[in-house]
PDB file of C-alpha atoms in Angstrom:
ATOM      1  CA  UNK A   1       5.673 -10.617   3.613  1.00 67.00           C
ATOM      2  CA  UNK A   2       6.038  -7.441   1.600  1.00 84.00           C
ATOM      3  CA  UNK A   3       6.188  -3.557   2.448  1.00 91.00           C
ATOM      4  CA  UNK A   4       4.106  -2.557   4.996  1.00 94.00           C
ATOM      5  CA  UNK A   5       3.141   1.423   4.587  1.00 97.00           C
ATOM      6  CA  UNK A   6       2.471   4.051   6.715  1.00 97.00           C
ATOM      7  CA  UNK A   7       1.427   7.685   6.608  1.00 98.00           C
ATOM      8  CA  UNK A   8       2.038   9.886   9.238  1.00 98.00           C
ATOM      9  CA  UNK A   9       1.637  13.486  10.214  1.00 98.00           C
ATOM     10  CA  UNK A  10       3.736  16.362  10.584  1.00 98.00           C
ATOM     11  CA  UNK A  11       1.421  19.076  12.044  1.00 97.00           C
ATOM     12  CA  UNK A  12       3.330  22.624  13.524  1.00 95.00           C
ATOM     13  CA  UNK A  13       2.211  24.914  15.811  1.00 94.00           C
ATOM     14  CA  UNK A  14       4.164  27.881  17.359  1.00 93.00           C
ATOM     15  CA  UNK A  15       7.524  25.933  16.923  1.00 93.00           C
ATOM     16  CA  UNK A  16       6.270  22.592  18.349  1.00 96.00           C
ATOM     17  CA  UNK A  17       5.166  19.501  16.196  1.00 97.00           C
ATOM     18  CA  UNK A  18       2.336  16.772  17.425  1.00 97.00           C
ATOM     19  CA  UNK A  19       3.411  13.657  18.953  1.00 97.00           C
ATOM     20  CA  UNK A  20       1.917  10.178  20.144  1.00 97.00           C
ATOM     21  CA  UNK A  21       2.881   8.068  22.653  1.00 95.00           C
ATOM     22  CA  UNK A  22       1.217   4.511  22.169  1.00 90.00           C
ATOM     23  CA  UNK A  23       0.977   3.678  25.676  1.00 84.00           C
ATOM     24  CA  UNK A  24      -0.431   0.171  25.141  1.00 81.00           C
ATOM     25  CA  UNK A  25       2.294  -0.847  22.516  1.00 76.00           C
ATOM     26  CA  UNK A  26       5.410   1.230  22.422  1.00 70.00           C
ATOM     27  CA  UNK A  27       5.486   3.477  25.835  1.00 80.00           C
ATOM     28  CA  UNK A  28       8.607   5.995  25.811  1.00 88.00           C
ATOM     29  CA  UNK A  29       8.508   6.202  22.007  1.00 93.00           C
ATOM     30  CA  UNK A  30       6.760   9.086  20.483  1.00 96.00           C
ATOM     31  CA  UNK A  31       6.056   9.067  17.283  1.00 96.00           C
ATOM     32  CA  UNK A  32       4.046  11.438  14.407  1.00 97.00           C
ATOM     33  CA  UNK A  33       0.452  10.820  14.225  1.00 97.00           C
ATOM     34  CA  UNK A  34      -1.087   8.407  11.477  1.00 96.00           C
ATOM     35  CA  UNK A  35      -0.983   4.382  10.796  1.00 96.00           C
ATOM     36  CA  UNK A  36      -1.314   1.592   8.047  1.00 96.00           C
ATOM     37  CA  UNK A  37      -2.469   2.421   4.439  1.00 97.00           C
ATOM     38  CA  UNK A  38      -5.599   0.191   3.519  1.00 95.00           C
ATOM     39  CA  UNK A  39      -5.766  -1.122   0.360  1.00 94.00           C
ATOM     40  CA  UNK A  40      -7.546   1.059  -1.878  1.00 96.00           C
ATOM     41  CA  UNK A  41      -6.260   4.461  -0.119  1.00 97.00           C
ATOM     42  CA  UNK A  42      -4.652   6.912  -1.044  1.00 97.00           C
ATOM     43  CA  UNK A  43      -1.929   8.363   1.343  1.00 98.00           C
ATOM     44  CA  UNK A  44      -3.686  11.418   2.370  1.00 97.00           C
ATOM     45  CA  UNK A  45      -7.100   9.394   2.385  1.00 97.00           C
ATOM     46  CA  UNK A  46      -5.420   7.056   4.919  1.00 98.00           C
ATOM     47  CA  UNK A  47      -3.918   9.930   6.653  1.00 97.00           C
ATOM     48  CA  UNK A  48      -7.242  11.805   7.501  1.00 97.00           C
ATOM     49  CA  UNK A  49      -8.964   8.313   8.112  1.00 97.00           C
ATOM     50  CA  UNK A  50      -6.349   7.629  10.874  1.00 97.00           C
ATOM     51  CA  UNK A  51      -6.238  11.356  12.335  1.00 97.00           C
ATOM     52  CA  UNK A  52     -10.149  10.851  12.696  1.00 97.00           C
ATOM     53  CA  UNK A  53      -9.715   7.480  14.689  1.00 96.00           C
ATOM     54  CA  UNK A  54      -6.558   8.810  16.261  1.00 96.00           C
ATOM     55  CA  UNK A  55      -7.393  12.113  17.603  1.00 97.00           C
ATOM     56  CA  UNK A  56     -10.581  13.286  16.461  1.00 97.00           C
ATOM     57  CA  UNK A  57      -9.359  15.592  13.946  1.00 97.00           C
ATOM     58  CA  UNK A  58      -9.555  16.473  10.409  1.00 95.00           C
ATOM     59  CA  UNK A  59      -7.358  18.086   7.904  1.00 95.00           C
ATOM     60  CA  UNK A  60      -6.037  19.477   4.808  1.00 97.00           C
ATOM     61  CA  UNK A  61      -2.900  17.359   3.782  1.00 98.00           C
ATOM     62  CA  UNK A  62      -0.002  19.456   2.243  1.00 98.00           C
ATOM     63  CA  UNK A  63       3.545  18.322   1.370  1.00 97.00           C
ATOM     64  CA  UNK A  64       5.681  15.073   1.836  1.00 97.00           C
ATOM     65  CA  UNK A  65       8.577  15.802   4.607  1.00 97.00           C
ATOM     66  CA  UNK A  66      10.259  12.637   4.460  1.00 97.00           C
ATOM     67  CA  UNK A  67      10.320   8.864   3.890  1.00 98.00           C
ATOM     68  CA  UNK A  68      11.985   6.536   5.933  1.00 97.00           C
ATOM     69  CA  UNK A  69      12.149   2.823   6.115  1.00 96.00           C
ATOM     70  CA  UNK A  70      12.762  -0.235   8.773  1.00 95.00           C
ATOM     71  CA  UNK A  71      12.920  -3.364   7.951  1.00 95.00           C
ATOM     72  CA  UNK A  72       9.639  -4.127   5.966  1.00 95.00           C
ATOM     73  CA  UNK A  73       8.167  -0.717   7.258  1.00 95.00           C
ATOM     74  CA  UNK A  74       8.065   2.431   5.303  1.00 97.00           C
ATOM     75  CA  UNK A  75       6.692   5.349   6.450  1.00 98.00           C
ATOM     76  CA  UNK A  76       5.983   8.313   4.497  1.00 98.00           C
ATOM     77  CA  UNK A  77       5.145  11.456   6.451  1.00 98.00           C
ATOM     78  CA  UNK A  78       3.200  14.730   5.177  1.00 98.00           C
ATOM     79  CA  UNK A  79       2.570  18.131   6.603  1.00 98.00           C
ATOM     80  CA  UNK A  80      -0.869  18.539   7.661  1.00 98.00           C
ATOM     81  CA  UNK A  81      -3.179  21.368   8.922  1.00 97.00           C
ATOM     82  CA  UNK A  82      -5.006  19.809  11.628  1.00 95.00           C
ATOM     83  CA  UNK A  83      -8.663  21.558  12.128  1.00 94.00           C
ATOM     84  CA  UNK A  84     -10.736  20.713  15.324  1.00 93.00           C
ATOM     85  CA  UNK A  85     -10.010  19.862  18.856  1.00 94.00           C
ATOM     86  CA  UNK A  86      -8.127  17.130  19.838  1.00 96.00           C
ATOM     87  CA  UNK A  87      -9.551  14.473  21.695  1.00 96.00           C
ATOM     88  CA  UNK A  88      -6.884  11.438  21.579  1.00 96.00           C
ATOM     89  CA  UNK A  89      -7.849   7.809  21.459  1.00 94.00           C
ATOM     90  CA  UNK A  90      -7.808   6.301  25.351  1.00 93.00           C
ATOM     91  CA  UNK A  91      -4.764   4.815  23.724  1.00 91.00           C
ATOM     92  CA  UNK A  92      -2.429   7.516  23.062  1.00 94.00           C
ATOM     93  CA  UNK A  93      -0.709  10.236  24.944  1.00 94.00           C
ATOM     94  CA  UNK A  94      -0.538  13.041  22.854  1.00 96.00           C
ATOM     95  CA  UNK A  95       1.855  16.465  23.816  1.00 96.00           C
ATOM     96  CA  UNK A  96       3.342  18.946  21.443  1.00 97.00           C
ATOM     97  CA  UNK A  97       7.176  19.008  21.061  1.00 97.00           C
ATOM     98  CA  UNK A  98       9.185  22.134  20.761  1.00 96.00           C
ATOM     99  CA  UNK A  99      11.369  21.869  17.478  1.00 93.00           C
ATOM    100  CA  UNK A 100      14.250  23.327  19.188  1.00 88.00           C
ATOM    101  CA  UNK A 101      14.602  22.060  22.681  1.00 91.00           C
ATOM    102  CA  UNK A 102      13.245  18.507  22.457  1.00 94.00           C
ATOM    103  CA  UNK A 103      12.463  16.908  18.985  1.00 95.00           C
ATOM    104  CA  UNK A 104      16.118  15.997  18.901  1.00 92.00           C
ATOM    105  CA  UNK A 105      16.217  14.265  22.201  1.00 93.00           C
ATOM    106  CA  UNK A 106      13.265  11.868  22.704  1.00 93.00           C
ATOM    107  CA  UNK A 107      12.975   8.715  21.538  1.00 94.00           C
ATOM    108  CA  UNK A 108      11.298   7.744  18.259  1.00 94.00           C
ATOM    109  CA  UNK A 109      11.015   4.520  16.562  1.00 93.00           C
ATOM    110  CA  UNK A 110      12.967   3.885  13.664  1.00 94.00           C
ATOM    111  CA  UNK A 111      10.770   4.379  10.626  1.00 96.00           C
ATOM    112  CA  UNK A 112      10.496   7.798  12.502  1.00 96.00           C
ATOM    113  CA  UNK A 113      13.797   9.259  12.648  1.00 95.00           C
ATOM    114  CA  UNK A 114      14.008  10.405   8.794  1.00 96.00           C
ATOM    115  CA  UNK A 115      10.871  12.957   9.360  1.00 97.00           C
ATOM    116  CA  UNK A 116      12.890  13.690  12.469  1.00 96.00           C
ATOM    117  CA  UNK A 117      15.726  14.512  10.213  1.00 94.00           C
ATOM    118  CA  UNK A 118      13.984  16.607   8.046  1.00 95.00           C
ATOM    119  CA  UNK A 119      12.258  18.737  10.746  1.00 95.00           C
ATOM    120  CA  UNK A 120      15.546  19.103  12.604  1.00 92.00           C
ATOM    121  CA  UNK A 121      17.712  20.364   9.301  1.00 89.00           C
ATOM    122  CA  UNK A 122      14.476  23.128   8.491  1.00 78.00           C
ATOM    123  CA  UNK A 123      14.982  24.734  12.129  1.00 66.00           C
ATOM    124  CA  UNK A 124      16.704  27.798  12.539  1.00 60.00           C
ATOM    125  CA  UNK A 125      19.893  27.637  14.422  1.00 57.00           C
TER     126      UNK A 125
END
């Protein structure tokens, strides 16, 4: 039982933000970069631990977006300057997602959808 948290990424580039795609586990989801907080961490230490495992990056961690919740789940995203080259894990697809055009129409899981939000409200109309 009890909360289960998660950090995740928000990291911009020309417009676009960095997605996942877990192919092994949740294929046509894409979700923000980033996984469980072990005990002990801090958010951004478990951020830039899972960015390192995840894509082969590092980073400076900046400002909370958004929190959002499901079921047990809560995931808390930051803004993050990635630095370095990504080279995903074999298990992820990774592609960057234009703010404008798509963010609002693929699929993300649940505990996703309040960074969605937040990232969809900032844009310019």
């Amino acid at each position: 039982g009890g909360k289960v948290r998660i950090v995740a990424a928000v990291c911009e580039r020309d417009g676009k933000v960095l997605m996942v795609e877990r192919t092994r586990r949740s294929r046509g989801y894409w979700e923000f970069p980033g996984g469980k907080i072990e005990a002990g961490e801090t958010d951004q230490d478990a951020l830039i631990r899972e960015l390192g495992e995840e894509l082969s990056v590092t980073g400076k961690v900046g400002d909370k977006v958004a929190v959002g919740r499901d079921g047990p789940v809560e995931l808390t995203s930051y803004h993050v300057e990635i630095e370095g080259e990504i080279a995903p894990h074999e298990s992820l697809s990774v592609r960057w997602v234009d703010l404008h055009d798509e963010l609002w129409k693929i699929a993300t899981p649940p505990a996703d959808a309040e960074t969605t939000r937040a990232l969809l409200k900032k844009r310019i109309p």
